[in-house]
Coordinates of N, CA and C in Angstrom, one line a residue:
M1 N 0.8 -1.2 0.1 CA -0.3 0.2 -0.2 C 0.8 1.4 -0.3
T2 N 0.7 2.0 -0.6 CA 1.5 3.1 -1.0 C 0.4 4.4 -0.4
S3 N 1.2 5.3 0.2 CA 0.4 6.8 0.4 C 0.4 7.7 -0.6
S4 N -0.8 8.1 -0.8 CA -1.2 9.0 -2.0 C -0.5 10.3 -1.6
S5 N 0.0 10.5 -0.5 CA 0.5 12.1 0.0 C 1.5 11.8 1.4
T6 N 2.5 12.4 0.8 CA 4.0 12.5 1.6 C 3.5 14.0 2.6
Q7 N 2.7 14.6 2.6 CA 2.6 15.8 3.3 C 1.7 15.6 4.7
G8 N 2.0 16.4 5.8 CA 1.5 16.1 7.0 C -0.1 16.3 7.0
P9 N -0.8 16.2 7.9 CA -2.1 16.6 7.8 C -2.1 18.4 7.7
T10 N -3.2 18.8 7.2 CA -3.6 20.1 7.4 C -3.9 20.8 8.5
Q11 N -4.1 22.0 9.0 CA -4.8 22.3 10.0 C -5.9 22.1 9.9
A12 N -6.8 22.4 9.0 CA -8.2 22.1 9.0 C -8.7 20.6 9.3
S13 N -7.7 20.0 8.8 CA -8.0 18.6 8.6 C -8.2 17.8 9.9
V14 N -7.0 18.0 10.9 CA -6.9 17.6 12.0 C -7.9 18.4 13.3
G15 N -8.2 19.6 13.0 CA -8.8 20.3 13.9 C -8.1 21.0 15.3
E16 N -6.7 21.3 14.6 CA -6.1 22.1 15.6 C -6.2 23.4 15.5
F17 N -5.9 24.2 16.7 CA -6.5 25.3 17.0 C -5.2 26.1 16.9
T18 N -5.5 27.6 16.7 CA -4.5 28.5 16.8 C -4.0 29.1 18.2
P19 N -2.9 29.6 18.4 CA -2.7 29.7 19.6 C -3.8 30.9 20.2
Q20 N -4.2 31.8 19.5 CA -5.4 32.6 20.1 C -6.8 32.2 20.2
Q21 N -7.1 31.1 19.7 CA -8.1 30.1 19.9 C -8.1 29.2 21.2
I22 N -6.7 28.6 21.4 CA -6.4 27.8 22.7 C -6.5 29.1 23.9
E23 N -5.7 30.4 23.8 CA -6.1 31.2 24.8 C -7.5 31.6 25.5
A24 N -8.5 31.6 24.1 CA -9.9 31.8 24.4 C -10.5 30.5 24.9
L25 N -10.4 29.5 24.7 CA -10.8 28.2 25.3 C -10.1 28.2 26.5
F26 N -9.0 28.4 26.8 CA -8.6 28.6 28.2 C -9.2 29.6 29.2
L27 N -9.3 30.4 28.6 CA -9.8 31.8 29.4 C -11.5 31.6 29.5
N28 N -12.0 30.7 28.9 CA -13.6 30.3 28.9 C -13.7 29.3 29.8
A29 N -12.6 28.6 30.0 CA -12.8 27.3 31.0 C -12.6 28.1 32.6
A30 N -11.9 28.9 32.4 CA -12.0 29.5 33.8 C -13.0 30.4 33.9
R31 N -13.4 31.0 33.2 CA -14.7 31.6 33.4 C -16.0 31.0 33.4
E32 N -16.0 29.8 32.8 CA -17.2 29.0 33.1 C -16.9 27.8 34.6
G33 N -15.6 27.8 34.7 CA -15.4 27.1 36.1 C -15.1 25.9 35.6
E34 N -14.7 25.3 34.4 CA -14.5 23.9 34.2 C -13.2 23.8 34.7
A35 N -13.0 23.1 36.0 CA -11.9 23.0 36.6 C -11.0 21.6 36.1
D36 N -11.3 20.7 35.5 CA -10.8 19.6 35.1 C -10.0 20.1 33.5
L37 N -10.9 20.9 33.0 CA -10.4 21.3 31.4 C -9.4 22.3 31.9
L38 N -9.2 23.1 32.7 CA -8.5 24.3 33.4 C -7.0 23.3 33.6
A39 N -7.1 22.5 34.5 CA -6.0 21.5 34.9 C -5.6 20.9 33.6
S40 N -6.2 20.5 32.8 CA -5.3 19.8 31.6 C -4.8 20.7 30.6
F41 N -5.2 22.1 30.7 CA -4.5 23.2 30.0 C -3.3 23.5 30.8
L42 N -3.7 23.7 31.9 CA -2.2 23.6 32.7 C -1.0 22.8 32.9
E43 N -1.4 21.6 32.7 CA -0.5 20.1 32.9 C 0.1 20.5 31.3
A44 N -0.8 20.9 30.2 CA 0.0 20.9 29.0 C 0.8 22.3 28.7
G45 N 1.0 23.1 29.5 CA 1.9 24.3 29.5 C 1.0 25.6 29.7
M46 N -0.1 25.8 29.6 CA -0.7 27.1 29.4 C -0.1 27.8 31.1
K47 N 0.0 29.2 31.0 CA 0.5 30.0 32.0 C -0.6 30.1 33.4
P48 N -0.6 30.0 34.2 CA -1.5 30.1 35.2 C -2.1 32.0 35.2
D49 N -1.0 32.2 34.9 CA -1.1 34.1 35.2 C -1.1 34.7 33.9
F50 N -1.8 33.9 32.6 CA -1.8 34.3 31.4 C -2.8 35.8 31.5
R51 N -2.6 36.5 30.7 CA -3.0 37.7 30.6 C -4.3 37.7 29.5
A52 N -5.3 38.4 29.5 CA -6.3 38.4 28.7 C -6.6 39.9 28.2
E53 N -7.5 40.2 27.4 CA -8.1 41.6 27.2 C -8.5 42.0 28.4
K54 N -8.1 43.5 28.7 CA -8.6 44.5 29.6 C -7.6 43.7 31.2
G55 N -6.5 43.0 30.8 CA -5.8 42.5 31.8 C -6.2 41.2 32.7
Y56 N -7.3 40.7 32.4 CA -7.8 39.6 33.1 C -6.9 38.4 33.2
T57 N -6.7 37.5 34.6 CA -6.0 36.6 34.5 C -7.1 35.6 34.7
P58 N -6.9 34.1 34.3 CA -7.9 33.3 34.5 C -8.4 33.1 36.0
L59 N -7.5 33.6 37.1 CA -7.9 33.5 38.4 C -8.8 34.7 39.0
I60 N -8.7 35.5 38.1 CA -9.7 36.6 38.1 C -11.1 36.4 37.8
L61 N -10.9 35.5 36.6 CA -12.1 35.4 35.8 C -12.9 33.9 36.6
A62 N -12.2 33.2 37.0 CA -12.8 32.3 37.9 C -13.2 32.8 39.1
S63 N -12.6 33.5 39.8 CA -13.4 34.2 41.3 C -14.3 34.9 40.7
Y64 N -14.6 35.6 39.9 CA -15.5 36.6 39.7 C -16.9 35.8 39.7
N65 N -16.6 34.9 38.7 CA -17.9 34.3 38.3 C -18.1 33.2 39.7
G66 N -17.3 33.0 40.8 CA -17.6 32.0 41.7 C -17.4 30.8 41.7
H67 N -16.5 30.4 41.0 CA -15.9 29.0 40.7 C -14.7 28.5 41.7
T68 N -15.1 27.9 42.9 CA -14.3 27.8 43.8 C -13.2 26.5 43.4
D69 N -13.8 25.4 42.5 CA -13.2 24.4 42.3 C -12.1 25.0 41.2
A70 N -12.4 25.7 40.3 CA -11.5 26.4 39.3 C -10.5 27.3 40.0
V71 N -10.8 28.2 41.1 CA -9.8 28.9 41.6 C -8.8 28.1 42.4
S72 N -9.3 27.0 42.9 CA -8.5 26.0 43.6 C -7.3 25.4 42.6
V73 N -7.8 25.3 41.6 CA -7.1 24.5 40.7 C -5.7 25.4 40.1
L74 N -6.4 26.6 39.9 CA -5.4 27.6 39.4 C -4.3 28.2 40.5
L75 N -4.9 28.3 41.5 CA -4.0 28.6 42.6 C -2.8 27.3 42.9
K76 N -3.4 26.0 42.8 CA -2.5 25.0 43.0 C -1.5 24.8 42.1
H77 N -1.9 25.4 40.7 CA -0.7 25.6 39.6 C 0.2 26.6 39.7
G78 N -0.1 27.3 40.6 CA 0.8 28.7 40.9 C 0.3 30.0 40.8
A79 N -0.8 30.2 40.2 CA -1.4 31.5 40.0 C -1.1 32.2 41.0
K80 N -0.8 33.7 40.7 CA -0.5 34.7 41.8 C -1.6 35.4 42.1
P81 N -2.1 35.5 43.2 CA -3.5 35.8 43.6 C -3.7 37.6 43.6
D82 N -2.6 38.0 43.8 CA -2.6 39.8 43.7 C -2.5 40.2 42.2
L83 N -2.7 40.0 41.3 CA -2.3 40.0 39.7 C -3.6 41.1 39.8
Q84 N -3.3 42.4 38.9 CA -4.5 43.2 39.1 C -4.9 43.3 37.5
D85 N -6.2 43.7 37.2 CA -6.7 43.8 35.9 C -6.4 45.3 35.4
D86 N -6.6 46.1 34.2 CA -6.4 47.0 33.9 C -6.7 48.1 34.9
K87 N -7.9 47.8 35.5 CA -8.3 49.1 36.3 C -7.8 48.5 37.9
G88 N -7.0 47.8 38.0 CA -6.5 47.4 39.3 C -7.0 46.6 40.1
A89 N -8.0 45.9 39.6 CA -8.9 45.0 40.5 C -8.2 44.0 40.5
T90 N -8.1 43.0 41.7 CA -7.7 41.6 41.8 C -8.9 40.7 42.3
A91 N -8.4 39.8 42.3 CA -9.4 38.4 42.4 C -10.3 38.5 43.6
L92 N -9.5 39.4 44.9 CA -10.0 39.5 46.0 C -11.0 40.6 46.0
A93 N -10.8 41.4 45.3 CA -11.5 42.6 45.0 C -13.1 42.2 44.6
G94 N -12.9 41.2 43.2 CA -14.0 40.8 42.6 C -14.7 40.1 43.8
V95 N -14.4 39.1 44.6 CA -15.3 38.2 45.4 C -15.8 39.1 46.5
A96 N -14.7 40.1 46.8 CA -15.4 40.7 47.9 C -16.8 42.0 47.3
F97 N -16.6 42.1 46.2 CA -17.8 42.6 45.7 C -19.0 41.8 45.4
K98 N -18.8 40.3 44.9 CA -19.7 39.8 44.8 C -20.5 38.8 46.2
G99 N -19.5 38.9 47.2 CA -19.8 38.2 48.6 C -19.4 36.5 48.4
F100 N -18.5 36.2 47.5 CA -18.3 34.7 47.7 C -17.1 34.5 48.7
L101 N -17.5 34.1 49.9 CA -16.6 33.9 51.0 C -15.5 32.6 50.8
P102 N -16.0 31.5 50.3 CA -15.2 30.4 50.2 C -13.9 30.9 49.2
I103 N -14.1 31.4 48.2 CA -13.5 31.8 47.4 C -12.2 33.0 47.9
A104 N -12.8 33.9 48.7 CA -12.1 34.8 49.4 C -11.3 34.0 50.5
R105 N -11.5 32.7 51.1 CA -10.8 32.4 52.0 C -9.4 31.6 51.4
L106 N -9.9 31.1 50.2 CA -8.6 30.3 49.5 C -7.9 31.4 48.9
L107 N -8.3 32.5 48.3 CA -7.4 33.6 48.2 C -6.6 33.9 49.3
L108 N -7.0 34.2 50.4 CA -6.6 34.7 51.5 C -5.5 33.8 52.2
E109 N -5.8 32.5 51.9 CA -4.9 31.3 52.2 C -3.6 31.3 51.3
A110 N -3.9 32.1 49.9 CA -2.7 31.8 49.0 C -2.0 33.1 49.2
G111 N -2.1 33.7 50.1 CA -1.3 35.1 50.3 C -2.1 36.2 49.7
A112 N -3.3 36.3 49.3 CA -3.6 37.6 48.8 C -3.6 38.7 49.6
G113 N -3.0 39.9 49.0 CA -3.0 41.2 49.8 C -4.7 41.6 50.4
V114 N -4.7 41.7 51.7 CA -6.1 42.2 51.9 C -6.3 43.5 51.6
D115 N -5.4 44.5 51.2 CA -5.4 45.9 51.3 C -4.8 46.3 49.6
V116 N -5.0 45.4 48.7 CA -4.7 46.0 47.4 C -5.7 46.7 47.0
A117 N -5.3 48.2 46.5 CA -6.3 49.0 46.1 C -5.9 49.0 44.4
N118 N -7.5 49.3 44.1 CA -7.7 49.4 42.4 C -7.4 50.7 42.2
G119 N -7.4 50.8 40.8 CA -7.0 52.2 40.3 C -7.5 53.6 40.9
V120 N -8.7 53.3 41.8 CA -9.1 54.7 42.4 C -9.2 54.5 43.7
G121 N -8.2 53.8 44.1 CA -7.8 53.5 45.7 C -8.7 52.8 46.6
R122 N -9.7 51.9 46.1 CA -10.6 51.1 46.5 C -10.2 49.9 46.9
T123 N -10.2 49.2 48.3 CA -9.7 47.9 48.5 C -10.6 47.1 48.7
P124 N -10.7 45.5 48.6 CA -11.5 44.6 48.8 C -12.5 44.9 50.0
L125 N -12.3 45.4 51.2 CA -12.8 45.9 52.4 C -14.1 47.0 51.8
M126 N -13.2 47.7 51.1 CA -14.4 48.9 50.6 C -15.4 48.4 50.0
F127 N -15.0 47.5 49.0 CA -16.3 47.0 48.0 C -17.2 46.2 48.7
A128 N -16.6 45.4 50.0 CA -17.4 44.7 50.6 C -18.6 45.5 51.3
V129 N -18.2 46.7 52.2 CA -18.9 47.5 52.7 C -20.1 48.3 51.7
M130 N -19.8 48.9 50.6 CA -20.5 49.2 49.5 C -21.4 48.6 49.1
F131 N -21.4 47.1 48.8 CA -22.3 46.7 48.4 C -23.0 45.6 49.5
G132 N -23.0 45.9 50.8 CA -23.5 45.1 52.0 C -23.3 43.8 52.3
R133 N -22.0 43.3 52.1 CA -21.4 41.8 52.1 C -20.7 42.4 53.6
D134 N -21.6 42.1 54.8 CA -21.0 42.3 55.9 C -20.1 40.7 56.2
E135 N -20.8 39.9 55.9 CA -19.8 38.6 56.3 C -18.6 38.8 55.6
M136 N -18.5 39.3 54.5 CA -17.2 39.5 53.7 C -16.3 40.5 54.3
A137 N -16.7 41.6 54.8 CA -16.0 42.5 55.4 C -15.4 42.1 57.0
R138 N -16.3 41.3 57.6 CA -15.8 40.6 58.7 C -14.6 39.6 58.4
L139 N -14.7 39.1 57.4 CA -13.5 38.0 57.2 C -12.5 38.9 56.8
L140 N -12.5 40.2 55.9 CA -11.3 40.9 55.7 C -10.8 41.1 56.7
L141 N -11.7 42.0 57.7 CA -11.1 42.6 58.7 C -10.4 41.6 59.8
K142 N -11.0 40.5 59.9 CA -10.2 39.4 60.6 C -8.8 38.9 60.1
A143 N -8.7 39.0 58.5 CA -7.5 38.8 57.9 C -6.6 40.3 57.9
G144 N -7.1 41.1 58.2 CA -5.9 42.4 58.8 C -6.3 43.7 57.8
A145 N -7.4 43.7 57.2 CA -7.8 44.8 56.5 C -7.9 46.2 57.2
S146 N -7.5 47.1 56.3 CA -7.4 48.4 57.2 C -8.6 49.3 57.0
P147 N -9.4 49.3 58.1 CA -10.7 49.8 58.3 C -10.9 51.8 57.7
T148 N -9.2 52.0 57.6 CA -9.0 53.5 57.4 C -8.5 54.2 56.0
H149 N -8.0 53.0 55.4 CA -7.4 53.2 54.2 C -8.4 54.2 53.4
R150 N -8.1 54.9 52.8 CA -8.5 56.2 52.2 C -8.5 55.9 50.3
D151 N -9.8 56.2 49.8 CA -9.6 55.9 48.3 C -9.4 57.3 47.8
G152 N -9.4 57.3 46.5 CA -9.1 58.6 45.8 C -9.9 59.9 46.1
E153 N -11.2 59.4 46.7 CA -12.2 60.3 47.0 C -12.0 60.8 48.3
G154 N -10.9 60.1 49.0 CA -10.8 60.4 50.5 C -11.8 59.8 51.6
L155 N -12.4 58.9 51.0 CA -13.4 58.0 51.7 C -12.6 56.5 52.3
S156 N -13.0 56.2 53.5 CA -12.2 55.1 54.1 C -13.8 54.0 54.2
A157 N -13.4 52.9 54.4 CA -14.2 51.7 54.7 C -15.5 52.2 56.0
I158 N -14.8 52.7 57.0 CA -15.3 53.4 58.0 C -16.5 54.5 57.4
D159 N -16.2 55.6 56.5 CA -17.0 56.6 56.3 C -18.0 56.2 55.4
L160 N -17.8 54.7 54.4 CA -18.6 54.3 53.8 C -19.7 53.4 54.5
A161 N -19.1 52.4 55.5 CA -20.4 52.0 56.2 C -21.0 53.1 57.0
Q162 N -20.7 54.3 57.7 CA -21.4 55.4 58.1 C -22.4 56.1 57.1
R163 N -22.0 56.3 56.0 CA -22.8 56.8 55.0 C -24.2 55.8 54.8
Q164 N -23.8 54.6 54.9 CA -24.9 53.5 54.6 C -25.8 53.1 55.6
G165 N -25.3 53.8 56.9 CA -26.1 53.5 58.2 C -26.0 52.2 58.6
N166 N -24.7 51.4 58.2 CA -24.4 50.0 58.8 C -23.7 50.0 60.3
A167 N -24.7 50.2 61.2 CA -24.1 50.6 62.7 C -23.5 49.3 63.2
A168 N -23.6 47.8 62.7 CA -23.1 46.9 63.3 C -21.2 46.8 62.7
L169 N -21.4 47.1 61.5 CA -19.9 47.1 60.6 C -19.1 48.2 61.1
L170 N -19.9 49.3 61.2 CA -19.2 50.8 61.8 C -18.7 50.5 63.1
A171 N -19.6 49.4 64.1 CA -18.7 49.6 65.3 C -17.7 48.6 65.5
L172 N -18.1 47.5 64.2 CA -16.6 46.4 64.3 C -15.5 47.1 63.9
M173 N -15.5 48.0 62.9 CA -14.7 48.7 62.2 C -14.0 49.7 63.2
Q174 N -14.8 50.5 64.2 CA -14.4 51.5 64.8 C -13.5 50.7 66.0
G175 N -13.8 49.6 66.2 CA -13.2 48.9 67.3 C -12.3 48.2 67.1
K176 N -11.7 48.0 65.9 CA -10.4 47.6 65.0 C -9.4 48.6 64.7
E177 N -10.2 49.8 64.6 CA -9.5 51.1 64.6 C -8.5 51.3 65.9
K178 N -9.3 51.2 66.9 CA -9.1 51.2 68.2 C -8.4 50.3 69.0
G179 N -7.9 49.4 67.9 CA -7.3 47.9 68.6 C -8.0 47.2 69.4
T180 N -9.4 47.3 69.5 CA -10.1 46.6 70.5 C -11.1 45.7 69.9
A181 N -11.0 45.1 68.6 CA -11.8 44.1 68.0 C -11.1 43.2 67.4
A182 N -11.8 42.0 67.1 CA -11.0 40.9 66.5 C -11.0 41.1 65.2

């Protein structure tokens, strides 16, 4: 039997993907929380801190979309928890805004900076307070978040809680500021 062609298969004939398509599939796996697929991509050599358009990393995408298993896979493969997108947001800022406590715990255990501010100076604690995520705010305070850090408008998390009339959180932060709260 002789081969009718000595050329290798063409790209279209074997369904190979371009590097851009592979990157898009990798990011989509993070966004959709497909932890097993993410692990396969990472084991095949994809970088856990790959940056997409707007500076999003797979960890930021998986975190923001509430995918605990995907976050865990990325962290186990060396994803850096404090990388910031083009607006300065970290994965922890996204989960503080959304209130995803299990993911926040994973990020903090992986060494995420609790007071990393975005481009306008807002920290994860500020997002938690602004969006009424009291349990998240408590977790961040326990992890050492500063209630007195001021954003670009000169506001602190204490100021934000006061504006919202959140007496319980305000008392907790004021106690922390004085060194009397846990």
